[in-house]
PDB file of C-alpha atoms in Angstrom:
ATOM      1  CA  MET A 160      80.293  72.699  71.597  1.00  0.00           C
ATOM      2  CA  THR A 161      81.590  75.466  69.118  1.00  0.00           C
ATOM      3  CA  GLN A 162      84.292  75.977  66.495  1.00  0.00           C
ATOM      4  CA  HIS A 163      85.481  78.586  69.501  1.00  0.00           C
ATOM      5  CA  HIS A 164      85.227  76.110  72.153  1.00  0.00           C
ATOM      6  CA  LEU A 165      87.090  73.769  70.142  1.00  0.00           C
ATOM      7  CA  GLN A 166      90.390  75.815  69.048  1.00  0.00           C
ATOM      8  CA  GLY A 167      93.231  74.942  70.955  1.00  0.00           C
ATOM      9  CA  LYS A 168      92.330  71.897  72.326  1.00  0.00           C
ATOM     10  CA  ARG A 169      93.818  68.519  72.338  1.00  0.00           C
ATOM     11  CA  ILE A 170      92.272  65.373  70.358  1.00  0.00           C
ATOM     12  CA  ALA A 171      93.511  62.183  69.389  1.00  0.00           C
ATOM     13  CA  ILE A 172      92.308  60.384  66.813  1.00  0.00           C
ATOM     14  CA  LEU A 173      93.300  56.334  66.796  1.00  0.00           C
ATOM     15  CA  GLY A 174      92.568  54.368  64.036  1.00  0.00           C
ATOM     16  CA  ALA A 175      92.728  57.283  61.412  1.00  0.00           C
ATOM     17  CA  GLY A 176      91.703  55.430  58.018  1.00  0.00           C
ATOM     18  CA  TRP A 177      89.140  56.574  56.044  1.00  0.00           C
ATOM     19  CA  LEU A 178      86.556  58.260  58.698  1.00  0.00           C
ATOM     20  CA  GLY A 179      89.653  59.405  61.100  1.00  0.00           C
ATOM     21  CA  THR A 180      91.322  60.984  58.479  1.00  0.00           C
ATOM     22  CA  HIS A 181      88.184  62.904  57.514  1.00  0.00           C
ATOM     23  CA  LEU A 182      87.821  63.581  61.466  1.00  0.00           C
ATOM     24  CA  ALA A 183      90.942  65.037  61.636  1.00  0.00           C
ATOM     25  CA  GLY A 184      90.613  67.584  58.710  1.00  0.00           C
ATOM     26  CA  GLN A 185      88.020  69.238  60.316  1.00  0.00           C
ATOM     27  CA  ALA A 186      89.427  68.870  63.929  1.00  0.00           C
ATOM     28  CA  ILE A 187      92.994  71.107  61.755  1.00  0.00           C
ATOM     29  CA  ASN A 188      89.775  73.601  60.858  1.00  0.00           C
ATOM     30  CA  HIS A 189      88.858  74.104  63.870  1.00  0.00           C
ATOM     31  CA  GLY A 190      91.902  74.963  65.368  1.00  0.00           C
ATOM     32  CA  MET A 191      92.707  72.096  67.443  1.00  0.00           C
ATOM     33  CA  HIS A 192      96.011  70.138  68.205  1.00  0.00           C
ATOM     34  CA  VAL A 193      95.263  66.748  66.767  1.00  0.00           C
ATOM     35  CA  SER A 194      97.003  63.490  66.956  1.00  0.00           C
ATOM     36  CA  THR A 195      96.746  60.657  64.675  1.00  0.00           C
ATOM     37  CA  LEU A 196      97.556  56.727  64.818  1.00  0.00           C
ATOM     38  CA  THR A 197      97.033  54.419  61.985  1.00  0.00           C
ATOM     39  CA  ARG A 198      98.991  51.383  60.804  1.00  0.00           C
ATOM     40  CA  ASN A 199      99.219  52.674  57.618  1.00  0.00           C
ATOM     41  CA  PRO A 200     102.819  54.722  56.497  1.00  0.00           C
ATOM     42  CA  ALA A 201     100.919  56.223  53.483  1.00  0.00           C
ATOM     43  CA  THR A 202      97.986  57.072  55.610  1.00  0.00           C
ATOM     44  CA  SER A 203     100.246  58.844  58.186  1.00  0.00           C
ATOM     45  CA  GLU A 204     102.606  60.825  55.326  1.00  0.00           C
ATOM     46  CA  LYS A 205      98.610  62.378  53.922  1.00  0.00           C
ATOM     47  CA  LEU A 206      97.669  63.308  57.929  1.00  0.00           C
ATOM     48  CA  TYR A 207     100.772  65.003  58.396  1.00  0.00           C
ATOM     49  CA  ASP A 208     100.079  66.555  54.298  1.00  0.00           C
ATOM     50  CA  LEU A 209      97.030  67.632  56.240  1.00  0.00           C
ATOM     51  CA  GLY A 210      97.955  69.452  59.241  1.00  0.00           C
ATOM     52  CA  VAL A 211      98.405  66.822  61.522  1.00  0.00           C
ATOM     53  CA  HIS A 212     100.910  67.949  64.595  1.00  0.00           C
ATOM     54  CA  GLN A 213     101.393  64.626  66.005  1.00  0.00           C
ATOM     55  CA  PRO A 214     100.893  61.477  63.124  1.00  0.00           C
ATOM     56  CA  ILE A 215     102.220  58.017  64.609  1.00  0.00           C
ATOM     57  CA  THR A 216     102.405  55.081  62.578  1.00  0.00           C
ATOM     58  CA  ALA A 217     101.923  51.827  64.785  1.00  0.00           C
ATOM     59  CA  GLN A 218      99.216  48.944  65.148  1.00  0.00           C
ATOM     60  CA  LEU A 219      96.718  49.886  67.666  1.00  0.00           C
ATOM     61  CA  HIS A 220      96.374  46.807  69.517  1.00  0.00           C
ATOM     62  CA  GLU A 221      99.949  47.109  70.403  1.00  0.00           C
ATOM     63  CA  ALA A 222     101.838  49.259  72.937  1.00  0.00           C
ATOM     64  CA  THR A 223     104.819  50.624  70.647  1.00  0.00           C
ATOM     65  CA  TRP A 224     102.753  53.896  70.277  1.00  0.00           C
ATOM     66  CA  HIS A 225     101.859  54.138  74.150  1.00  0.00           C
ATOM     67  CA  ASN A 226     105.080  56.289  74.693  1.00  0.00           C
ATOM     68  CA  LYS A 227     104.523  58.425  71.364  1.00  0.00           C
ATOM     69  CA  LEU A 228     101.211  59.633  72.370  1.00  0.00           C
ATOM     70  CA  LEU A 229     100.896  62.578  74.525  1.00  0.00           C
ATOM     71  CA  ARG A 230      98.418  61.639  77.546  1.00  0.00           C
ATOM     72  CA  GLU A 231      97.481  65.407  77.711  1.00  0.00           C
ATOM     73  CA  GLN A 232      94.371  65.121  75.524  1.00  0.00           C
ATOM     74  CA  ASP A 233      91.200  66.709  76.131  1.00  0.00           C
ATOM     75  CA  PHE A 234      89.722  64.042  73.462  1.00  0.00           C
ATOM     76  CA  VAL A 235      90.265  60.600  72.344  1.00  0.00           C
ATOM     77  CA  VAL A 236      88.437  59.248  69.623  1.00  0.00           C
ATOM     78  CA  ASN A 237      89.154  55.397  68.152  1.00  0.00           C
ATOM     79  CA  CYS A 238      87.481  54.854  64.940  1.00  0.00           C
ATOM     80  CA  VAL A 239      89.720  51.701  63.989  1.00  0.00           C
ATOM     81  CA  SER A 240      88.132  49.728  60.809  1.00  0.00           C
ATOM     82  CA  SER A 241      88.665  45.662  60.708  1.00  0.00           C
ATOM     83  CA  ALA A 242      92.616  45.206  59.579  1.00  0.00           C
ATOM     84  CA  GLY A 243      91.702  41.917  57.585  1.00  0.00           C
ATOM     85  CA  GLY A 244      92.348  38.615  58.513  1.00  0.00           C
ATOM     86  CA  GLY A 245      89.010  37.192  59.551  1.00  0.00           C
ATOM     87  CA  ILE A 246      87.698  37.101  63.244  1.00  0.00           C
ATOM     88  CA  LYS A 247      91.387  37.091  64.304  1.00  0.00           C
ATOM     89  CA  GLY A 248      91.550  40.632  62.639  1.00  0.00           C
ATOM     90  CA  TYR A 249      88.574  41.874  64.146  1.00  0.00           C
ATOM     91  CA  ARG A 250      89.433  40.970  67.549  1.00  0.00           C
ATOM     92  CA  LEU A 251      93.037  42.525  67.097  1.00  0.00           C
ATOM     93  CA  SER A 252      91.578  45.859  65.835  1.00  0.00           C
ATOM     94  CA  TYR A 253      88.404  45.988  68.082  1.00  0.00           C
ATOM     95  CA  LEU A 254      88.805  44.131  71.546  1.00  0.00           C
ATOM     96  CA  GLU A 255      92.452  44.596  71.829  1.00  0.00           C
ATOM     97  CA  GLY A 256      93.055  47.859  70.312  1.00  0.00           C
ATOM     98  CA  ASN A 257      90.504  49.261  72.924  1.00  0.00           C
ATOM     99  CA  ARG A 258      92.153  47.036  75.645  1.00  0.00           C
ATOM    100  CA  SER A 259      95.475  49.132  74.304  1.00  0.00           C
ATOM    101  CA  ILE A 260      94.208  52.420  74.528  1.00  0.00           C
ATOM    102  CA  LEU A 261      92.606  51.362  78.094  1.00  0.00           C
ATOM    103  CA  ALA A 262      96.535  50.646  78.953  1.00  0.00           C
ATOM    104  CA  TRP A 263      97.743  53.637  77.590  1.00  0.00           C
ATOM    105  CA  ALA A 264      95.051  56.110  79.401  1.00  0.00           C
ATOM    106  CA  GLY A 265      95.740  54.706  82.537  1.00  0.00           C
ATOM    107  CA  SER A 266      93.863  53.856  85.693  1.00  0.00           C
ATOM    108  CA  LYS A 267      92.040  57.136  84.992  1.00  0.00           C
ATOM    109  CA  HIS A 268      92.009  59.982  82.405  1.00  0.00           C
ATOM    110  CA  PRO A 269      90.817  63.577  81.812  1.00  0.00           C
ATOM    111  CA  ALA A 270      89.824  63.176  78.348  1.00  0.00           C
ATOM    112  CA  SER A 271      86.346  62.800  76.392  1.00  0.00           C
ATOM    113  CA  PHE A 272      86.284  59.140  74.554  1.00  0.00           C
ATOM    114  CA  VAL A 273      84.417  57.986  71.712  1.00  0.00           C
ATOM    115  CA  TYR A 274      84.314  54.870  69.740  1.00  0.00           C
ATOM    116  CA  THR A 275      82.845  53.795  66.925  1.00  0.00           C
ATOM    117  CA  GLY A 276      81.253  50.254  66.414  1.00  0.00           C
ATOM    118  CA  SER A 277      78.310  49.563  64.581  1.00  0.00           C
ATOM    119  CA  THR A 278      74.844  48.678  64.142  1.00  0.00           C
ATOM    120  CA  SER A 279      75.652  45.225  63.222  1.00  0.00           C
ATOM    121  CA  VAL A 280      75.087  43.841  66.752  1.00  0.00           C
ATOM    122  CA  TYR A 281      71.557  43.868  66.007  1.00  0.00           C
ATOM    123  CA  PRO A 282      70.471  40.316  64.657  1.00  0.00           C
ATOM    124  CA  GLN A 283      66.845  40.944  64.050  1.00  0.00           C
ATOM    125  CA  VAL A 284      65.643  39.590  60.730  1.00  0.00           C
ATOM    126  CA  ASP A 285      61.819  40.352  60.186  1.00  0.00           C
ATOM    127  CA  GLY A 286      62.204  44.489  59.530  1.00  0.00           C
ATOM    128  CA  GLN A 287      61.447  45.113  63.095  1.00  0.00           C
ATOM    129  CA  ILE A 288      62.372  48.954  64.787  1.00  0.00           C
ATOM    130  CA  VAL A 289      65.656  48.352  66.847  1.00  0.00           C
ATOM    131  CA  ASP A 290      66.818  50.834  69.505  1.00  0.00           C
ATOM    132  CA  GLU A 291      69.672  50.623  71.843  1.00  0.00           C
ATOM    133  CA  THR A 292      67.450  48.568  74.227  1.00  0.00           C
ATOM    134  CA  THR A 293      66.617  46.124  71.648  1.00  0.00           C
ATOM    135  CA  SER A 294      68.042  42.640  72.528  1.00  0.00           C
ATOM    136  CA  THR A 295      71.582  41.457  70.593  1.00  0.00           C
ATOM    137  CA  GLU A 296      71.582  37.790  71.225  1.00  0.00           C
ATOM    138  CA  GLY A 297      72.302  35.886  68.233  1.00  0.00           C
ATOM    139  CA  ALA A 298      74.613  38.456  66.954  1.00  0.00           C
ATOM    140  CA  SER A 299      76.749  37.261  64.485  1.00  0.00           C
ATOM    141  CA  GLU A 300      80.159  36.061  65.127  1.00  0.00           C
ATOM    142  CA  SER A 301      81.810  39.571  64.291  1.00  0.00           C
ATOM    143  CA  GLY A 302      78.732  41.225  65.825  1.00  0.00           C
ATOM    144  CA  GLN A 303      80.003  39.139  69.181  1.00  0.00           C
ATOM    145  CA  VAL A 304      84.084  40.776  69.172  1.00  0.00           C
ATOM    146  CA  LEU A 305      82.116  44.254  68.820  1.00  0.00           C
ATOM    147  CA  LEU A 306      79.662  43.685  72.044  1.00  0.00           C
ATOM    148  CA  GLU A 307      82.528  42.216  73.284  1.00  0.00           C
ATOM    149  CA  THR A 308      84.402  45.417  73.138  1.00  0.00           C
ATOM    150  CA  GLU A 309      81.445  47.286  73.932  1.00  0.00           C
ATOM    151  CA  ARG A 310      81.415  45.178  77.409  1.00  0.00           C
ATOM    152  CA  LEU A 311      85.253  46.195  78.185  1.00  0.00           C
ATOM    153  CA  ILE A 312      84.788  49.717  77.468  1.00  0.00           C
ATOM    154  CA  ARG A 313      81.750  49.382  79.949  1.00  0.00           C
ATOM    155  CA  GLU A 314      83.498  47.794  82.953  1.00  0.00           C
ATOM    156  CA  ASN A 315      86.607  50.121  82.842  1.00  0.00           C
ATOM    157  CA  SER A 316      85.031  53.438  81.761  1.00  0.00           C
ATOM    158  CA  LEU A 317      88.886  55.032  82.902  1.00  0.00           C
ATOM    159  CA  PHE A 318      87.619  57.842  80.672  1.00  0.00           C
ATOM    160  CA  ALA A 319      85.950  61.187  81.980  1.00  0.00           C
ATOM    161  CA  ARG A 320      83.045  60.763  79.257  1.00  0.00           C
ATOM    162  CA  ASN A 321      82.601  57.710  77.362  1.00  0.00           C
ATOM    163  CA  THR A 322      80.248  56.944  74.017  1.00  0.00           C
ATOM    164  CA  ILE A 323      79.601  54.308  72.434  1.00  0.00           C
ATOM    165  CA  LEU A 324      78.419  54.889  68.569  1.00  0.00           C
ATOM    166  CA  ARG A 325      77.000  52.416  66.916  1.00  0.00           C
ATOM    167  CA  LEU A 326      77.585  53.598  63.196  1.00  0.00           C
ATOM    168  CA  GLY A 327      75.180  52.291  60.105  1.00  0.00           C
ATOM    169  CA  GLY A 328      76.175  51.099  56.959  1.00  0.00           C
ATOM    170  CA  LEU A 329      78.678  54.352  56.456  1.00  0.00           C
ATOM    171  CA  TYR A 330      79.297  55.656  52.500  1.00  0.00           C
ATOM    172  CA  GLY A 331      80.476  58.747  51.081  1.00  0.00           C
ATOM    173  CA  PRO A 332      83.763  60.047  49.051  1.00  0.00           C
ATOM    174  CA  GLY A 333      85.947  57.369  47.946  1.00  0.00           C
ATOM    175  CA  ARG A 334      83.258  54.599  49.710  1.00  0.00           C
ATOM    176  CA  HIS A 335      80.187  53.701  47.355  1.00  0.00           C
ATOM    177  CA  TYR A 336      80.433  49.786  46.635  1.00  0.00           C
ATOM    178  CA  LEU A 337      77.042  50.154  45.429  1.00  0.00           C
ATOM    179  CA  LEU A 338      77.324  52.890  42.992  1.00  0.00           C
ATOM    180  CA  ASP A 339      80.873  51.500  41.882  1.00  0.00           C
ATOM    181  CA  ARG A 340      79.031  48.201  41.124  1.00  0.00           C
ATOM    182  CA  LEU A 341      76.913  50.157  39.063  1.00  0.00           C
ATOM    183  CA  LYS A 342      79.135  52.242  37.021  1.00  0.00           C
ATOM    184  CA  GLU A 343      81.091  49.225  35.797  1.00  0.00           C
ATOM    185  CA  GLY A 344      78.114  48.107  34.289  1.00  0.00           C
ATOM    186  CA  VAL A 345      77.131  44.575  36.632  1.00  0.00           C
ATOM    187  CA  LYS A 346      73.903  43.033  35.414  1.00  0.00           C
ATOM    188  CA  GLU A 347      73.504  40.958  38.375  1.00  0.00           C
ATOM    189  CA  ILE A 348      74.329  41.600  42.295  1.00  0.00           C
ATOM    190  CA  PRO A 349      74.885  38.945  44.646  1.00  0.00           C
ATOM    191  CA  GLY A 350      71.778  38.301  47.507  1.00  0.00           C
ATOM    192  CA  SER A 351      68.818  39.850  48.485  1.00  0.00           C
ATOM    193  CA  GLY A 352      67.329  43.243  47.259  1.00  0.00           C
ATOM    194  CA  ASP A 353      64.423  42.834  50.304  1.00  0.00           C
ATOM    195  CA  SER A 354      66.717  43.599  52.866  1.00  0.00           C
ATOM    196  CA  LEU A 355      66.943  46.526  54.526  1.00  0.00           C
ATOM    197  CA  LEU A 356      69.887  49.063  54.445  1.00  0.00           C
ATOM    198  CA  ASN A 357      70.520  51.509  57.438  1.00  0.00           C
ATOM    199  CA  LEU A 358      73.070  54.076  55.880  1.00  0.00           C
ATOM    200  CA  LEU A 359      75.050  56.865  57.175  1.00  0.00           C
ATOM    201  CA  HIS A 360      77.064  59.316  55.260  1.00  0.00           C
ATOM    202  CA  LEU A 361      81.150  60.136  56.267  1.00  0.00           C
ATOM    203  CA  ASP A 362      79.646  63.844  57.105  1.00  0.00           C
ATOM    204  CA  ASP A 363      76.966  62.693  59.549  1.00  0.00           C
ATOM    205  CA  ALA A 364      79.010  60.290  61.239  1.00  0.00           C
ATOM    206  CA  CYS A 365      81.416  63.042  61.793  1.00  0.00           C
ATOM    207  CA  SER A 366      79.001  65.446  62.825  1.00  0.00           C
ATOM    208  CA  ALA A 367      77.741  62.667  65.693  1.00  0.00           C
ATOM    209  CA  ILE A 368      81.227  62.447  66.852  1.00  0.00           C
ATOM    210  CA  TRP A 369      81.509  66.240  67.472  1.00  0.00           C
ATOM    211  CA  ALA A 370      77.634  66.079  68.924  1.00  0.00           C
ATOM    212  CA  THR A 371      78.481  64.143  71.297  1.00  0.00           C
ATOM    213  CA  LEU A 372      81.940  65.106  72.318  1.00  0.00           C
ATOM    214  CA  SER A 373      79.934  68.212  73.027  1.00  0.00           C
ATOM    215  CA  GLN A 374      78.426  66.914  76.068  1.00  0.00           C
ATOM    216  CA  ASP A 375      80.817  67.646  78.313  1.00  0.00           C
ATOM    217  CA  GLY A 376      78.988  69.633  80.717  1.00  0.00           C
ATOM    218  CA  ASN A 377      76.176  67.090  80.633  1.00  0.00           C
ATOM    219  CA  ASP A 378      76.539  65.663  84.215  1.00  0.00           C
ATOM    220  CA  SER A 379      73.210  63.926  83.870  1.00  0.00           C
ATOM    221  CA  ARG A 380      75.029  61.052  81.122  1.00  0.00           C
ATOM    222  CA  GLU A 381      75.449  58.123  82.063  1.00  0.00           C
ATOM    223  CA  PRO A 382      79.150  56.769  82.441  1.00  0.00           C
ATOM    224  CA  VAL A 383      79.457  54.847  79.491  1.00  0.00           C
ATOM    225  CA  GLU A 384      76.322  56.246  76.735  1.00  0.00           C
ATOM    226  CA  ILE A 385      75.542  54.158  73.550  1.00  0.00           C
ATOM    227  CA  PHE A 386      73.846  55.947  70.625  1.00  0.00           C
ATOM    228  CA  ASN A 387      72.610  54.259  67.135  1.00  0.00           C
ATOM    229  CA  VAL A 388      73.931  56.555  64.244  1.00  0.00           C
ATOM    230  CA  THR A 389      72.024  56.107  61.057  1.00  0.00           C
ATOM    231  CA  ASP A 390      70.345  58.858  58.259  1.00  0.00           C
ATOM    232  CA  GLY A 391      67.080  57.374  60.328  1.00  0.00           C
ATOM    233  CA  ASN A 392      65.354  56.486  57.006  1.00  0.00           C
ATOM    234  CA  PRO A 393      66.348  53.105  56.079  1.00  0.00           C
ATOM    235  CA  SER A 394      65.591  51.749  52.514  1.00  0.00           C
ATOM    236  CA  THR A 395      65.872  48.314  50.652  1.00  0.00           C
ATOM    237  CA  LYS A 396      69.097  47.206  48.639  1.00  0.00           C
ATOM    238  CA  ALA A 397      66.490  46.746  45.318  1.00  0.00           C
ATOM    239  CA  ASN A 398      65.274  50.565  45.843  1.00  0.00           C
ATOM    240  CA  ILE A 399      68.320  52.001  46.528  1.00  0.00           C
ATOM    241  CA  VAL A 400      70.252  50.006  43.465  1.00  0.00           C
ATOM    242  CA  GLU A 401      67.421  51.048  41.411  1.00  0.00           C
ATOM    243  CA  TRP A 402      67.360  54.815  42.308  1.00  0.00           C
ATOM    244  CA  LEU A 403      71.528  55.136  41.348  1.00  0.00           C
ATOM    245  CA  ALA A 404      70.447  52.990  37.642  1.00  0.00           C
ATOM    246  CA  GLU A 405      67.879  55.614  37.245  1.00  0.00           C
ATOM    247  CA  GLN A 406      70.082  58.479  38.139  1.00  0.00           C
ATOM    248  CA  LEU A 407      73.341  56.968  35.824  1.00  0.00           C
ATOM    249  CA  GLY A 408      70.869  55.913  32.992  1.00  0.00           C
ATOM    250  CA  CYS A 409      71.801  52.481  33.215  1.00  0.00           C
ATOM    251  CA  PRO A 410      69.781  48.763  33.407  1.00  0.00           C
ATOM    252  CA  THR A 411      69.067  47.884  36.950  1.00  0.00           C
ATOM    253  CA  PRO A 412      70.629  45.099  37.373  1.00  0.00           C
ATOM    254  CA  LEU A 413      68.751  41.836  38.722  1.00  0.00           C
ATOM    255  CA  PHE A 414      69.416  40.104  42.084  1.00  0.00           C
ATOM    256  CA  ASN A 415      70.512  36.830  42.305  1.00  0.00           C
ATOM    257  CA  PRO A 416      70.303  35.447  46.207  1.00  0.00           C
ATOM    258  CA  ASN A 417      72.294  32.288  45.504  1.00  0.00           C
ATOM    259  CA  ALA A 418      75.044  33.956  43.860  1.00  0.00           C
ATOM    260  CA  GLN A 419      78.357  34.557  45.819  1.00  0.00           C
ATOM    261  CA  SER A 420      79.523  38.205  46.736  1.00  0.00           C
ATOM    262  CA  GLY A 421      83.392  39.094  46.910  1.00  0.00           C
ATOM    263  CA  ARG A 422      82.465  40.553  50.325  1.00  0.00           C
ATOM    264  CA  SER A 423      81.664  38.787  53.067  1.00  0.00           C
ATOM    265  CA  PRO A 424      78.030  38.711  54.556  1.00  0.00           C
ATOM    266  CA  ILE A 425      77.216  39.569  57.962  1.00  0.00           C
ATOM    267  CA  ARG A 426      74.803  36.834  58.754  1.00  0.00           C
ATOM    268  CA  ASN A 427      73.373  36.223  62.696  1.00  0.00           C
ATOM    269  CA  SER A 428      74.084  33.255  64.521  1.00  0.00           C
ATOM    270  CA  LYS A 429      71.394  31.252  62.516  1.00  0.00           C
ATOM    271  CA  GLY A 430      73.005  31.971  59.302  1.00  0.00           C
ATOM    272  CA  LYS A 431      70.446  34.869  58.154  1.00  0.00           C
ATOM    273  CA  ALA A 432      71.089  38.382  56.451  1.00  0.00           C
ATOM    274  CA  PRO A 433      70.066  40.883  59.244  1.00  0.00           C
ATOM    275  CA  ASN A 434      67.211  43.032  57.942  1.00  0.00           C
ATOM    276  CA  ARG A 435      65.840  45.573  60.919  1.00  0.00           C
ATOM    277  CA  ARG A 436      65.242  49.553  60.797  1.00  0.00           C
ATOM    278  CA  ILE A 437      67.666  51.071  63.085  1.00  0.00           C
ATOM    279  CA  ASP A 438      66.033  53.927  65.688  1.00  0.00           C
ATOM    280  CA  ASN A 439      68.290  56.495  66.012  1.00  0.00           C
ATOM    281  CA  ARG A 440      66.116  58.912  68.353  1.00  0.00           C
ATOM    282  CA  LYS A 441      68.244  58.655  71.165  1.00  0.00           C
ATOM    283  CA  ILE A 442      71.279  60.764  69.741  1.00  0.00           C
ATOM    284  CA  ARG A 443      68.768  62.945  68.065  1.00  0.00           C
ATOM    285  CA  ILE A 444      66.755  63.613  71.260  1.00  0.00           C
ATOM    286  CA  GLU A 445      69.723  63.835  73.721  1.00  0.00           C
ATOM    287  CA  CYS A 446      72.554  64.997  71.831  1.00  0.00           C
ATOM    288  CA  GLY A 447      70.668  67.403  69.304  1.00  0.00           C
ATOM    289  CA  TRP A 448      72.500  66.134  66.484  1.00  0.00           C
ATOM    290  CA  ALA A 449      70.657  65.253  63.053  1.00  0.00           C
ATOM    291  CA  PRO A 450      72.186  64.284  60.011  1.00  0.00           C
ATOM    292  CA  THR A 451      72.385  66.500  56.665  1.00  0.00           C
ATOM    293  CA  HIS A 452      71.617  63.753  54.123  1.00  0.00           C
ATOM    294  CA  LEU A 453      68.291  62.427  55.338  1.00  0.00           C
ATOM    295  CA  THR A 454      67.825  59.502  52.922  1.00  0.00           C
ATOM    296  CA  HIS A 455      70.268  58.076  50.130  1.00  0.00           C
ATOM    297  CA  ARG A 456      69.257  60.092  47.733  1.00  0.00           C
ATOM    298  CA  ASP A 457      70.935  63.471  49.180  1.00  0.00           C
ATOM    299  CA  GLY A 458      74.097  60.968  50.153  1.00  0.00           C
ATOM    300  CA  TYR A 459      74.591  59.773  46.899  1.00  0.00           C
ATOM    301  CA  ARG A 460      73.633  62.860  45.058  1.00  0.00           C
ATOM    302  CA  ASP A 461      77.013  64.322  45.147  1.00  0.00           C
ATOM    303  CA  LEU A 462      78.789  61.251  44.680  1.00  0.00           C
ATOM    304  CA  LEU A 463      77.026  60.678  41.268  1.00  0.00           C
ATOM    305  CA  PRO A 464      79.665  61.407  38.177  1.00  0.00           C
TER     306      PRO A 464
END
């Protein structure tokens, strides 16, 4: 779908945080009529200043926004992130959030719908290649909530087109955890450096959303499609940290598997950190999508000071 064909179309971006705000800016540049929903009043103000036509401040899982958002939408994108609060927050943001969207949509809605989930649903730990058909049995507790959310969407496909995007580890302008840690001068990083990271740059996450929305005329698609979205070139955390340290000209921190991180680590049902290679061939073949940031080096290079 070209920029010309998007002009004048209506898009609702729900859960418009870091990813959704970036997507909204692109939609405005495409000449689209953009509505957004976010729980953060400051983000709503930013979106209004960006040119969003209808910024709504509300909790996605509640029904207070249902009568505020115009039902006449060509595209609906849910890119909500967790509101915090552990598993309860996950359920509210993802499962109950999508349940709320279905209630707003009614029995049938003509829009194309995209939900951005996560590759954290894959629990594999032996470095194997996993695709959309690989078993998700044994996923972490948060991964199980995401899988339950996917089931809800599959069993209630109320939109004309339904797409679930399992996004890799997002990074980009304003979100670059490892780079920040090195710039802070840390000498030790909690965890193992041997685990593979399947990353995805912010720009490529947005281009994947547009690529799937452009499939409107493809009648061969399943009622609900699932795509893995990563750069396709996983690298160990140690390799990424070593390269970043080299670019910054600072010592390479050591990894400490026994140290506790301030971030909650994702563990599968057996308490092990996932370690797998995510296969992104399906979206490349079926939607003609390709990342512009093929490796972490391509993506981080523009983020370096």
